Amino acid sequence: MSNLYKYIGTPERFRALSYKKASNVLDDLPNDVTEYIQNNTLEDLPGIGESIADKIREYINSGTITKYEQLKKEIPHELLEMMEIKGFGPQSIKKIHTVLNITSKNELMKALQSGTIATIKGFGKKRTEAMLENLNLYQQTEKRMLLRDALAIGESILKKLQKIPEIKNIELAGSLRRRKETIGDIDILISANNRDRKKIIHDFTNSDMVKKILAKGNTKASITLKQNDKQVDVRIINDLEWGSALLYFTGSKEHNIHLRTVAKEKHMKLSEYGLFNQISYVRIAGETEASIYQALGLQSIPPEMREDKGEIKLASEQKIPTLISLKDIKGDLQMHSNWSDGTQTIEEIARFIKNHFNYKYIAITDHSQSSRIANGLTEQQILKQIIEIKAINEKLDEAFIKTGIEVDILANGNLDISDEIMAQLDWVTASIHSGFKRDNTDRIIKACQNPYVSCIGHPTGRLIGERNPYKLDIKSIIETAVSTHTALEINAQPQRMDLKDDYVFLAREKAVKLVISTDSHSIQQLDFMTLGVDLAKRAWCKPSDILNTMTWEEIEKWLKTKKRHLMHEMA
Ligand code: DGT
Ligand code: CA
Ligand code: CA
Ligand code: ZN
C-alpha cells in the first residue's frame, strides 16, 4: 500500500509514509497480529490508526484488501519494487510507464538495454547507463542473500527442524558454513536412520516456511521460502557418512576437488559417502571431518578457509594457524552516538556494552562536520564531547570509553578537522563519504600520511548490491598502510563487509594491522562483530593480525610509534 501511494506521489505522500510506518510496526510485533485483533488492542499500537487497523482486520478476515486491489488496477504495480533501486524513483517509473506503456520489469530492462528509454525527454544516455548499472547491482543481491540475512534464516530453520525427534545431527553446510559475504542458497545436512528419512522430508516440506516444493525424494528436498523466495536444500544421510557428507556439502567445490586429488595420490577414493581404499573399497574414514583430514595426512581445516587458496598445502605442513575468534576481541573501535547519526546516548551505549560484552574499551567515533546529513560534529562539539566522555568514564570508574572521530577525508585528501583537535583524541578513523565516482587512491594515501590518523574506515566504500567500490589501487593502499603504521578497517556492517576477504588476505600477508569494527548506529548492531570476525577468518587472520585483540596500552604504544615515525620523517 505504501509503495502504491508513493507511486501516486505528492497528493498521497502522507499516506505513503503512514503505511510504511505501520508496516515496520507490524514487522516488529512480538505477538501474532491476530492476538491484537482479538484483544481489541490493534489501535493502541504506535502508527496504527483506525483506517489502517480496518485494513489489517479486512486482510485477516478475507485475505485481501479492497482498496489495495482497486489501486493495483490503476498502477503498474509490477514496477513498484524497482523504486528501491537508485535512479528509479516514482517520477521516472511513472514517465517510462506513460510514454512507453511498460508494465513489467522485463520490458523495462529490455527498453533500457536497447536504448529506447534514453530517447525519452529528460533521460538520455548517461542517465540510462547509470540506471542499468544500478539495476544490475540490485539483481546481484536479488539472486543472493547477505551473509547476515542468510545466517538469521538458516539458524531459525535449524531451530525449527531440531524439534523433529528423528533427527540425530543437523548442521548448516555450503557457503553459509564457510561464511561467504553473500549466500546463493541455504544448504542443510541431516543425519537420521533410513526408516525415518521419509517422515523428516515430509515434515520439512510441509512446514509453514515453505512457499514452493522444487524437488522431493527419499534423501533430499529443495524448497523456496515464503519469506524471501530463496532456496533451501536439505539432504539426509546416516551417521556413518556424517563427516564425509558434511565435508562434501560444505565445499567449496574447489576445495573438494583438490582434496580428492590428494586422496588419489594416496590410493584412496573420497566421496560424500566416505574415504575408501581405492582397490579394496574398504572404508577408511567418514564419520567425522577430522578423521578424513587425518587419514589424508592433513590437519583439520576450518570451514572459512576451504576455498583452495593454499590451505591444503598449509594443512599438509601442519601449519594451519589458530584463527581469530570472537572471544579474542577486546573492544569495538567504530560506533556512532546520538551526537551524530547514532540512536543512543554515549552513556547508554557504554552501559549496554559493559552489560553484554566482555570488552575492555570502546571508541565513540561520530561523524565530522562535512557529513551534514549524518549530523557531523564541529570542532567545538568534539571538544564538548571529550569533556562529556571524561565525565561518564568517571561515573563508570574507569577509562572504558575512548574519545574518537570518524573524520571525513575531503576531496583533496585533507581531513575535515585540524591536527590540533585530532591530537586530543584517543582514536581517529578517516573515511571517504563523497566522490565515489573517481579513483580515490591519492586521497587515502594522503590520509594515511597524517600522523593522527589511526585507521582508514571502510576502505573501498562499496555497498553490496547497491554501490560498487570506488576505483582504488589496493596494492598501494596496503603498502602505504604498512609504511605509515596505519590500520585498515574490516567494517562489519552487513552491506559493507569492507575490506572484503580477498583484500584482507593481501593486507594480512603484508602484515598490515587490521581493525574489526561494527560501525554501529544503534546498540542492536553491536552484534555485527561476529560477521567481521568471520570475514577475518576467511582471510586466515590470527588474533595478532587484529589490532583490537590487544590491550589498550598496547594499542596506544602502536599509535605512538606512528606519530614518532612520521614526525621524525617530517622534521
Ligand atoms: P552458494 O549457494 O552459491 O552460495 O555456494 P555453495 O558453495 O553453497 O554451493 P551449492 O549450494 O551449489 O553447493 C553446496 C556444496 O555442495 C558446495 O559448496 C560443494 C558441494 N558441491 C555442489 N556441487 C558440486 C560439484 O559439482 N562438485 C563438488 N565436488 N562439490 C559440489
Ligand atoms: Ca549453497
Ligand atoms: Ca545448494
Ligand atoms: Zn562511515
Coordinates of C-alpha atoms and ligand atoms in Angstrom, one line a residue:
M1 CA 0.0 0.0 0.0
S2 CA 2.8 2.3 0.9
N3 CA 4.5 1.8 -2.4
L4 CA 1.3 2.3 -4.3
Y5 CA 0.8 5.6 -2.6
K6 CA 4.5 6.5 -3.1
Y7 CA 4.0 6.0 -6.8
I8 CA 1.0 8.3 -6.9
G9 CA 3.3 10.9 -5.3
T10 CA 2.7 14.3 -3.7
P11 CA -1.1 14.1 -3.0
E12 CA -0.7 10.8 -1.2
R13 CA 2.7 11.5 0.3
F14 CA 1.4 11.3 3.9
R15 CA -0.5 8.0 3.3
A16 CA 2.7 6.5 1.8
L17 CA 4.6 7.4 5.0
S18 CA 1.9 6.2 7.4
Y19 CA 1.6 2.8 5.7
K20 CA 5.4 2.5 5.7
K21 CA 5.5 3.2 9.4
A22 CA 2.6 0.8 10.1
S23 CA 4.4 -1.9 8.1
N24 CA 7.5 -1.5 10.2
V25 CA 5.4 -1.7 13.4
L26 CA 3.8 -4.9 12.1
D27 CA 7.1 -6.4 11.2
D28 CA 8.4 -5.9 14.7
L29 CA 5.4 -7.2 16.6
P30 CA 6.3 -9.6 19.4
N31 CA 3.0 -11.5 19.1
D32 CA 0.8 -12.6 16.2
V33 CA -1.3 -9.8 14.8
T34 CA -4.5 -11.8 15.3
E35 CA -3.9 -11.5 19.1
Y36 CA -4.2 -7.8 18.9
I37 CA -7.3 -8.1 16.8
Q38 CA -8.9 -10.4 19.4
N39 CA -7.9 -8.2 22.3
N40 CA -9.0 -5.1 20.5
T41 CA -5.6 -3.5 21.0
L42 CA -4.6 -3.1 17.4
E43 CA -5.2 0.7 17.5
D44 CA -3.1 1.0 20.7
L45 CA 0.0 0.2 18.6
P46 CA 2.1 3.2 17.5
G47 CA 1.4 4.3 13.9
I48 CA -1.8 2.2 13.6
G49 CA -4.9 4.4 13.3
E50 CA -8.5 3.5 12.7
S51 CA -8.2 3.4 8.9
I52 CA -5.1 1.2 8.8
A53 CA -6.5 -1.0 11.6
D54 CA -9.6 -1.6 9.4
K55 CA -7.4 -2.7 6.5
I56 CA -5.5 -5.1 8.7
R57 CA -8.7 -6.6 10.0
E58 CA -10.1 -6.8 6.5
Y59 CA -7.0 -8.6 5.4
I60 CA -7.0 -11.1 8.3
N61 CA -10.7 -11.8 7.7
S62 CA -10.9 -12.0 4.0
G63 CA -7.3 -12.5 2.7
T64 CA -7.4 -9.3 0.7
I65 CA -7.9 -5.5 0.9
T66 CA -10.4 -3.9 -1.4
K67 CA -8.6 -0.6 -1.6
Y68 CA -5.4 -2.4 -2.5
E69 CA -7.0 -4.4 -5.3
Q70 CA -8.6 -1.2 -6.6
L71 CA -5.3 0.7 -6.6
K72 CA -3.4 -2.2 -8.2
K73 CA -5.7 -1.9 -11.3
E74 CA -4.7 1.7 -11.9
I75 CA -1.0 1.4 -11.2
P76 CA 1.8 -0.7 -12.9
H77 CA 2.4 -2.5 -9.6
E78 CA 5.0 -4.9 -11.0
L79 CA 7.3 -1.9 -11.4
L80 CA 6.9 -0.7 -7.8
E81 CA 9.6 -3.0 -6.3
M82 CA 12.1 -1.2 -8.6
M83 CA 11.5 2.1 -6.7
E84 CA 14.1 0.7 -4.2
I85 CA 16.8 1.0 -6.8
K86 CA 18.8 4.1 -7.1
G87 CA 17.7 6.2 -10.2
F88 CA 14.3 4.5 -10.3
G89 CA 12.2 7.0 -8.4
P90 CA 8.4 7.1 -8.7
Q91 CA 8.7 10.0 -11.1
S92 CA 11.0 8.2 -13.5
I93 CA 8.9 5.0 -13.4
K94 CA 5.7 6.9 -14.0
K95 CA 7.2 8.6 -17.0
I96 CA 8.5 5.4 -18.5
H97 CA 5.1 3.8 -17.9
T98 CA 3.1 6.6 -19.5
V99 CA 5.4 7.2 -22.5
L100 CA 6.2 3.6 -23.4
N101 CA 3.3 1.8 -21.7
I102 CA 5.8 -0.5 -20.0
T103 CA 4.3 -2.6 -17.1
S104 CA 6.8 -5.3 -16.2
K105 CA 10.4 -5.4 -15.0
N106 CA 11.5 -7.4 -18.0
E107 CA 10.0 -5.0 -20.5
L108 CA 11.7 -2.1 -18.6
M109 CA 15.1 -3.9 -18.6
K110 CA 14.9 -4.5 -22.4
A111 CA 13.9 -0.9 -23.1
L112 CA 16.9 0.2 -21.0
Q113 CA 19.3 -2.1 -22.9
S114 CA 18.0 -1.3 -26.3
G115 CA 18.3 2.5 -25.7
T116 CA 14.5 3.2 -26.1
I117 CA 14.4 4.8 -22.7
A118 CA 17.3 7.0 -23.5
T119 CA 15.1 8.6 -26.2
I120 CA 12.6 9.8 -23.6
K121 CA 13.0 13.5 -22.9
G122 CA 15.0 14.0 -19.7
F123 CA 16.6 10.6 -19.6
G124 CA 19.5 10.5 -22.1
K125 CA 22.4 8.1 -22.5
K126 CA 24.4 8.9 -19.3
R127 CA 21.4 8.6 -17.0
T128 CA 20.2 5.4 -18.5
E129 CA 23.6 3.9 -18.3
A130 CA 23.7 4.6 -14.6
M131 CA 20.2 3.1 -14.3
L132 CA 21.4 0.0 -16.0
E133 CA 24.4 -0.3 -13.7
N134 CA 22.3 0.1 -10.6
L135 CA 19.7 -2.4 -11.9
N136 CA 22.5 -5.0 -12.4
L137 CA 23.8 -4.4 -8.9
Y138 CA 20.4 -4.8 -7.5
Q139 CA 19.8 -8.1 -9.3
Q140 CA 23.1 -9.5 -7.9
T141 CA 21.7 -9.4 -4.3
E142 CA 18.2 -10.2 -5.5
K143 CA 19.8 -13.6 -6.5
R144 CA 22.0 -13.9 -3.4
M145 CA 21.4 -13.1 0.3
L146 CA 23.7 -11.0 2.5
L147 CA 25.5 -13.3 5.0
R148 CA 23.7 -11.8 7.9
D149 CA 20.2 -12.4 6.5
A150 CA 21.1 -15.9 5.4
L151 CA 22.5 -16.7 8.9
A152 CA 19.4 -15.5 10.6
I153 CA 17.2 -17.5 8.3
G154 CA 19.4 -20.6 8.5
E155 CA 19.6 -20.5 12.2
S156 CA 15.8 -20.2 12.6
I157 CA 15.2 -23.1 10.2
L158 CA 17.7 -25.2 12.3
K159 CA 15.8 -24.3 15.4
K160 CA 12.5 -25.5 13.8
L161 CA 13.9 -28.7 12.4
Q162 CA 15.6 -29.6 15.6
K163 CA 12.2 -30.2 17.0
I164 CA 11.8 -33.2 14.7
P165 CA 12.7 -36.1 17.2
E166 CA 14.0 -38.4 14.4
I167 CA 16.9 -36.1 13.5
K168 CA 20.2 -37.1 15.0
N169 CA 22.6 -34.5 13.7
I170 CA 21.8 -31.3 11.8
E171 CA 24.1 -28.6 10.6
L172 CA 24.3 -25.7 8.1
A173 CA 26.6 -26.5 5.2
G174 CA 27.5 -24.8 1.9
S175 CA 28.7 -21.2 1.6
L176 CA 26.8 -20.4 4.8
R177 CA 29.1 -22.6 6.8
R178 CA 32.1 -21.1 5.1
R179 CA 30.6 -17.6 5.9
K180 CA 30.9 -16.1 2.5
E181 CA 29.8 -12.5 2.2
T182 CA 26.8 -13.5 0.1
I183 CA 24.9 -16.7 0.0
G184 CA 23.1 -18.3 -3.0
D185 CA 21.1 -20.9 -1.3
I186 CA 21.0 -22.4 2.2
D187 CA 22.2 -26.0 2.5
I188 CA 21.3 -28.1 5.5
L189 CA 22.7 -31.6 6.3
I190 CA 20.8 -34.0 8.5
S191 CA 21.7 -37.5 9.7
A192 CA 19.0 -40.0 10.7
N193 CA 18.1 -43.7 10.4
N194 CA 17.0 -44.8 7.0
R195 CA 13.5 -45.6 8.1
D196 CA 12.9 -42.1 9.4
R197 CA 14.0 -40.2 6.3
K198 CA 10.7 -40.1 4.6
K199 CA 9.0 -38.6 7.7
I200 CA 11.7 -36.0 8.1
I201 CA 11.4 -34.9 4.4
H202 CA 7.6 -34.9 4.8
D203 CA 7.8 -32.7 8.0
F204 CA 10.3 -30.3 6.3
T205 CA 8.4 -29.8 3.0
N206 CA 5.1 -29.3 4.9
S207 CA 6.4 -26.8 7.4
D208 CA 4.9 -23.3 7.3
M209 CA 8.1 -21.6 6.0
V210 CA 7.7 -23.3 2.6
K211 CA 6.4 -21.5 -0.4
K212 CA 7.1 -24.0 -3.2
I213 CA 8.5 -27.5 -3.2
L214 CA 11.1 -27.7 -6.0
A215 CA 12.2 -31.3 -5.5
K216 CA 11.3 -34.1 -3.1
G217 CA 12.9 -37.5 -2.8
N218 CA 13.8 -40.0 -0.1
T219 CA 17.1 -38.4 0.8
K220 CA 16.8 -34.8 -0.3
A221 CA 14.4 -32.0 -0.8
S222 CA 14.6 -28.5 -2.1
I223 CA 12.1 -25.8 -1.4
T224 CA 11.7 -22.0 -1.7
L225 CA 11.0 -19.9 1.4
K226 CA 7.9 -17.8 1.8
Q227 CA 10.0 -15.1 3.5
N228 CA 12.2 -14.2 0.5
D229 CA 11.7 -16.8 -2.2
K230 CA 15.2 -18.2 -1.7
Q231 CA 16.1 -21.8 -2.0
V232 CA 16.8 -24.3 0.8
D233 CA 18.4 -27.7 0.1
V234 CA 18.1 -30.4 2.7
R235 CA 20.0 -33.7 2.5
I236 CA 19.7 -36.7 4.8
I237 CA 22.4 -39.3 5.3
N238 CA 23.3 -41.8 8.0
D239 CA 25.7 -41.3 10.9
L240 CA 28.5 -43.3 9.3
E241 CA 28.6 -40.8 6.4
W242 CA 28.2 -37.6 8.5
G243 CA 31.8 -36.4 8.2
S244 CA 32.3 -37.1 4.5
A245 CA 28.9 -35.7 3.6
L246 CA 29.4 -32.6 5.7
L247 CA 32.8 -32.1 4.1
Y248 CA 31.3 -32.5 0.6
F249 CA 28.3 -30.2 1.1
T250 CA 30.3 -27.6 2.9
G251 CA 32.5 -27.1 -0.1
S252 CA 33.9 -25.2 -1.6
K253 CA 33.7 -27.2 -4.8
E254 CA 37.3 -26.2 -5.5
H255 CA 38.4 -27.4 -2.0
N256 CA 36.6 -30.7 -2.5
I257 CA 38.2 -31.3 -5.9
H258 CA 41.7 -30.6 -4.6
L259 CA 41.1 -33.0 -1.6
R260 CA 40.0 -35.7 -4.0
T261 CA 43.3 -35.5 -5.8
V262 CA 45.2 -35.7 -2.5
A263 CA 43.2 -38.9 -1.8
K264 CA 44.0 -40.3 -5.2
E265 CA 47.7 -39.8 -4.7
K266 CA 47.4 -41.9 -1.5
H267 CA 45.4 -44.6 -3.4
M268 CA 42.2 -43.7 -1.7
K269 CA 38.8 -42.5 -3.0
L270 CA 37.0 -39.6 -1.4
S271 CA 33.3 -39.1 -2.0
E272 CA 30.3 -37.8 0.0
Y273 CA 29.9 -41.4 1.3
G274 CA 33.3 -41.7 2.9
L275 CA 37.0 -42.2 2.3
F276 CA 37.8 -45.7 0.9
N277 CA 40.8 -47.8 -0.2
Q278 CA 40.8 -47.4 -4.0
I279 CA 41.4 -51.1 -4.7
S280 CA 39.6 -53.0 -1.9
Y281 CA 36.9 -50.3 -1.2
V282 CA 37.5 -50.8 2.5
R283 CA 36.2 -47.8 4.4
I284 CA 39.0 -45.8 5.9
A285 CA 37.1 -42.8 7.4
G286 CA 33.9 -40.8 7.1
E287 CA 32.2 -40.4 10.5
T288 CA 33.8 -37.1 11.2
E289 CA 35.5 -34.5 9.1
A290 CA 38.6 -34.6 11.3
S291 CA 39.0 -38.4 10.7
I292 CA 39.1 -37.8 6.9
Y293 CA 41.6 -34.9 7.1
Q294 CA 43.7 -37.1 9.4
A295 CA 43.6 -40.1 7.1
L296 CA 44.8 -37.9 4.3
G297 CA 47.7 -36.7 6.3
L298 CA 46.2 -33.3 6.8
Q299 CA 45.5 -31.1 9.7
S300 CA 41.8 -30.2 10.1
I301 CA 40.9 -27.1 8.1
P302 CA 38.3 -24.6 9.4
P303 CA 35.3 -24.2 7.0
E304 CA 36.1 -20.5 6.5
M305 CA 39.5 -21.4 4.9
R306 CA 38.1 -24.0 2.5
E307 CA 38.5 -22.0 -0.8
D308 CA 41.5 -23.8 -2.3
K309 CA 43.8 -20.8 -1.7
G310 CA 46.7 -22.8 -0.4
E311 CA 45.1 -24.1 2.8
I312 CA 45.6 -27.8 1.8
K313 CA 49.3 -27.3 1.4
L314 CA 49.4 -25.5 4.8
A315 CA 47.5 -28.4 6.4
S316 CA 49.9 -30.9 4.9
E317 CA 52.7 -29.0 6.6
Q318 CA 50.7 -28.8 9.9
K319 CA 50.8 -25.1 9.7
I320 CA 47.1 -24.2 9.9
P321 CA 47.0 -21.2 12.2
T322 CA 44.7 -20.8 15.2
L323 CA 42.3 -18.3 13.7
I324 CA 40.9 -15.3 15.4
S325 CA 37.6 -15.9 17.3
L326 CA 35.0 -13.6 18.8
K327 CA 36.4 -14.1 22.4
D328 CA 39.7 -12.6 21.3
I329 CA 38.1 -9.2 20.6
K330 CA 38.8 -6.7 23.4
G331 CA 36.9 -3.7 22.1
D332 CA 35.0 -2.1 19.3
L333 CA 36.6 1.0 17.7
Q334 CA 33.9 2.4 15.4
M335 CA 30.4 3.4 16.6
H336 CA 28.1 6.4 16.4
S337 CA 26.2 8.0 19.2
N338 CA 23.2 10.4 19.1
W339 CA 25.7 13.3 18.9
S340 CA 25.8 12.5 15.1
D341 CA 23.6 9.9 13.4
G342 CA 23.5 7.1 16.1
T343 CA 20.4 6.3 18.2
Q344 CA 21.6 6.1 21.8
T345 CA 23.5 8.4 24.1
I346 CA 27.1 7.7 24.9
E347 CA 26.2 6.6 28.4
E348 CA 23.5 4.2 27.2
I349 CA 25.9 2.7 24.7
A350 CA 28.7 2.3 27.3
R351 CA 26.4 0.7 29.9
F352 CA 24.8 -1.6 27.4
I353 CA 28.3 -2.8 26.2
K354 CA 29.5 -3.3 29.7
N355 CA 26.5 -5.5 30.4
H356 CA 26.5 -7.6 27.3
F357 CA 30.1 -7.8 26.1
N358 CA 33.5 -8.6 27.6
Y359 CA 35.1 -5.6 26.1
K360 CA 37.9 -3.6 27.8
Y361 CA 37.4 -0.5 25.8
I362 CA 35.2 1.2 23.1
A363 CA 35.8 4.2 20.9
I364 CA 33.0 6.7 20.1
T365 CA 33.5 7.8 16.6
D366 CA 30.8 10.2 15.5
H367 CA 31.0 11.9 12.1
S368 CA 32.8 15.1 11.4
Q369 CA 31.3 18.4 10.3
S370 CA 31.3 17.9 6.5
S371 CA 29.0 14.9 6.8
R372 CA 25.9 17.2 7.1
I373 CA 23.2 14.6 6.6
A374 CA 24.9 12.5 9.3
N375 CA 24.8 15.5 11.6
G376 CA 28.6 15.6 11.8
L377 CA 30.3 17.4 14.7
T378 CA 32.1 20.7 14.6
E379 CA 35.5 21.1 16.4
Q380 CA 33.6 22.9 19.2
Q381 CA 31.3 19.9 19.6
I382 CA 34.2 17.5 19.6
L383 CA 35.8 19.3 22.5
K384 CA 32.5 19.2 24.4
Q385 CA 32.2 15.5 23.7
I386 CA 35.6 14.9 25.1
I387 CA 34.5 16.5 28.4
E388 CA 31.3 14.5 28.4
I389 CA 33.2 11.2 27.9
K390 CA 35.5 12.1 30.7
A391 CA 32.5 12.6 33.0
I392 CA 30.9 9.3 32.0
N393 CA 34.2 7.5 32.5
E394 CA 34.4 8.9 36.0
K395 CA 30.9 7.6 36.7
L396 CA 31.9 4.2 35.3
D397 CA 35.0 4.4 37.4
E398 CA 37.5 3.5 34.6
A399 CA 38.7 4.8 31.2
F400 CA 36.4 2.4 29.3
I401 CA 35.3 4.9 26.6
K402 CA 38.0 6.2 24.3
T403 CA 37.4 9.5 22.6
G404 CA 37.3 9.3 18.8
I405 CA 36.0 10.5 15.5
E406 CA 35.2 9.2 12.0
V407 CA 36.7 12.1 10.2
D408 CA 35.8 12.8 6.6
I409 CA 38.6 12.6 4.0
L410 CA 37.9 15.7 1.9
A411 CA 38.2 15.8 -1.9
N412 CA 41.8 16.9 -1.8
G413 CA 42.8 14.3 0.7
N414 CA 42.9 16.8 3.6
L415 CA 41.0 15.9 6.7
D416 CA 37.8 17.6 7.9
I417 CA 39.2 18.6 11.3
S418 CA 42.5 20.1 12.4
D419 CA 45.6 18.3 13.7
E420 CA 45.3 20.2 17.0
I421 CA 41.8 18.7 17.6
M422 CA 42.8 15.2 16.4
A423 CA 45.8 15.3 18.7
Q424 CA 43.4 15.4 21.7
L425 CA 41.5 12.2 20.6
D426 CA 42.4 8.6 21.5
W427 CA 41.4 7.1 18.2
V428 CA 40.9 8.6 14.7
T429 CA 39.3 6.7 11.8
A430 CA 39.4 8.5 8.5
S431 CA 36.8 7.6 5.8
I432 CA 35.6 8.7 2.4
H433 CA 31.9 9.6 2.2
S434 CA 31.9 11.5 -1.1
G435 CA 33.4 11.4 -4.6
F436 CA 32.6 7.7 -5.2
K437 CA 33.0 8.1 -9.0
R438 CA 36.7 8.8 -9.1
D439 CA 39.9 6.9 -8.3
N440 CA 40.4 7.6 -4.5
T441 CA 43.9 6.1 -4.1
D442 CA 45.5 9.5 -3.7
R443 CA 43.0 10.7 -1.0
I444 CA 43.5 7.6 1.1
I445 CA 47.3 7.7 0.8
K446 CA 47.3 11.3 1.9
A447 CA 45.1 10.5 4.9
C448 CA 47.4 7.7 5.9
Q449 CA 50.3 10.1 6.0
N450 CA 48.6 12.2 8.7
P451 CA 50.3 11.2 12.0
Y452 CA 47.0 11.4 13.8
V453 CA 45.0 9.0 11.6
S454 CA 44.8 5.6 13.4
C455 CA 42.8 3.8 10.8
I456 CA 41.1 4.0 7.4
G457 CA 37.4 3.2 7.7
H458 CA 35.5 1.0 5.1
P459 CA 38.4 1.5 2.7
T460 CA 36.7 0.6 -0.6
G461 CA 33.3 2.3 0.0
R462 CA 31.2 -0.5 -1.5
L463 CA 27.6 -1.3 -0.5
I464 CA 26.9 -4.9 -1.6
G465 CA 24.0 -4.9 -4.1
E466 CA 23.9 -1.1 -4.2
R467 CA 27.2 0.6 -4.9
N468 CA 30.4 -0.7 -6.5
P469 CA 33.7 0.1 -4.7
Y470 CA 35.3 3.2 -6.0
K471 CA 38.4 2.8 -8.1
L472 CA 41.4 2.1 -5.8
D473 CA 44.9 0.7 -6.2
I474 CA 44.6 -1.7 -3.3
K475 CA 48.3 -2.7 -3.5
S476 CA 49.5 0.9 -3.0
I477 CA 47.0 1.4 -0.2
I478 CA 48.4 -1.7 1.6
E479 CA 52.0 -0.6 1.1
T480 CA 51.1 2.9 2.4
A481 CA 49.3 1.4 5.4
V482 CA 52.4 -0.6 6.2
S483 CA 54.9 2.2 5.8
T484 CA 52.9 4.8 7.7
H485 CA 51.7 2.4 10.5
T486 CA 48.0 3.0 9.7
A487 CA 45.5 0.3 10.4
L488 CA 42.8 -0.7 7.8
E489 CA 39.3 -1.4 8.9
I490 CA 37.2 -4.6 8.4
N491 CA 33.9 -2.9 8.6
A492 CA 31.3 -5.4 9.7
Q493 CA 28.1 -3.7 8.6
P494 CA 26.4 -6.5 6.7
Q495 CA 26.1 -4.5 3.5
R496 CA 29.7 -3.2 3.7
M497 CA 31.9 -6.1 4.8
D498 CA 34.7 -3.7 3.8
L499 CA 37.6 -4.6 3.3
K500 CA 36.4 -7.8 1.6
D501 CA 38.0 -11.2 2.3
D502 CA 40.4 -11.2 -0.7
Y503 CA 41.8 -7.7 0.2
V504 CA 42.1 -8.6 3.9
F505 CA 44.0 -11.7 2.7
L506 CA 46.5 -9.4 0.8
A507 CA 46.8 -7.0 3.7
R508 CA 47.5 -9.7 6.2
E509 CA 50.2 -11.2 4.0
K510 CA 51.9 -7.8 4.1
A511 CA 51.4 -7.5 7.9
V512 CA 49.0 -4.6 7.8
K513 CA 47.3 -4.1 11.2
L514 CA 43.6 -4.7 10.8
V515 CA 40.7 -3.4 13.0
I516 CA 37.4 -5.2 13.1
S517 CA 34.6 -2.6 13.8
T518 CA 30.8 -2.7 13.8
D519 CA 30.3 0.9 12.8
S520 CA 27.1 0.6 14.9
H521 CA 24.5 3.3 14.7
S522 CA 22.4 1.6 17.4
I523 CA 23.1 -0.9 20.2
Q524 CA 21.4 -3.7 18.2
Q525 CA 24.2 -3.5 15.6
L526 CA 27.0 -4.2 18.1
D527 CA 26.5 -7.9 17.3
F528 CA 27.8 -7.4 13.8
M529 CA 31.2 -8.1 15.3
T530 CA 30.7 -11.8 14.6
L531 CA 30.4 -11.1 10.9
G532 CA 33.6 -9.1 10.9
V533 CA 35.4 -12.0 12.8
D534 CA 34.0 -14.5 10.2
L535 CA 35.4 -12.3 7.4
A536 CA 38.8 -12.2 9.1
K537 CA 38.8 -16.0 9.4
R538 CA 38.2 -16.2 5.6
A539 CA 41.4 -14.2 5.2
W540 CA 43.3 -16.6 7.6
C541 CA 43.7 -13.9 10.3
K542 CA 45.2 -14.8 13.7
P543 CA 44.5 -12.8 16.8
S544 CA 47.8 -11.0 16.4
D545 CA 46.8 -9.7 12.9
I546 CA 43.9 -7.8 14.5
L547 CA 44.7 -4.6 16.4
N548 CA 41.6 -4.8 18.6
T549 CA 42.6 -8.0 20.2
M550 CA 45.3 -6.1 22.0
T551 CA 45.0 -4.3 25.3
W552 CA 44.5 -0.5 25.1
E553 CA 48.0 0.1 26.4
E554 CA 49.4 -1.9 23.5
I555 CA 47.3 0.0 21.0
E556 CA 48.4 3.3 22.5
K557 CA 52.0 2.2 22.1
W558 CA 51.4 1.2 18.5
L559 CA 49.7 4.6 17.8
K560 CA 52.7 6.4 19.3
T561 CA 55.1 4.6 17.0
K562 CA 53.2 6.0 14.1
K563 CA 53.4 9.6 15.4
R564 CA 57.0 9.3 16.3
H565 CA 57.9 7.8 12.9
L566 CA 56.0 10.3 10.8
M567 CA 57.0 13.4 12.9
H568 CA 60.6 12.2 12.6
E569 CA 60.3 12.0 8.8
M570 CA 58.7 15.4 8.6
A571 CA 61.4 17.0 10.7
Ligands
DGT1 P1 26.2 -20.7 -3.0 O1 25.0 -21.5 -2.6 O2 26.2 -20.2 -4.4 O3 26.4 -19.5 -2.1 O4 27.5 -21.6 -2.8 P2 27.7 -23.1 -2.2 O5 29.1 -23.3 -2.0 O6 26.8 -23.2 -1.0 O7 27.2 -24.0 -3.4 P3 26.0 -25.0 -3.6 O8 24.8 -24.6 -2.8 O9 25.8 -25.1 -5.1 O10 26.6 -26.4 -3.2 C1 26.8 -26.7 -1.8 C2 28.1 -27.5 -1.7 O11 28.0 -28.8 -2.4 C3 29.3 -26.9 -2.4 O12 29.9 -25.9 -1.6 C4 30.2 -28.0 -2.7 C5 29.2 -29.1 -3.0 N1 29.0 -29.3 -4.4 C6 28.0 -28.8 -5.2 N2 28.2 -29.2 -6.5 C7 29.4 -29.8 -6.5 C8 30.1 -30.4 -7.6 O13 29.8 -30.4 -8.8 N3 31.3 -30.9 -7.3 C9 31.8 -31.0 -6.0 N4 32.9 -31.5 -5.7 N5 31.1 -30.4 -5.0 C10 29.9 -29.9 -5.2
CA2 CA 24.5 -23.0 -1.0
CA3 CA 22.6 -25.8 -2.7
ZN4 ZN 31.5 5.9 7.5

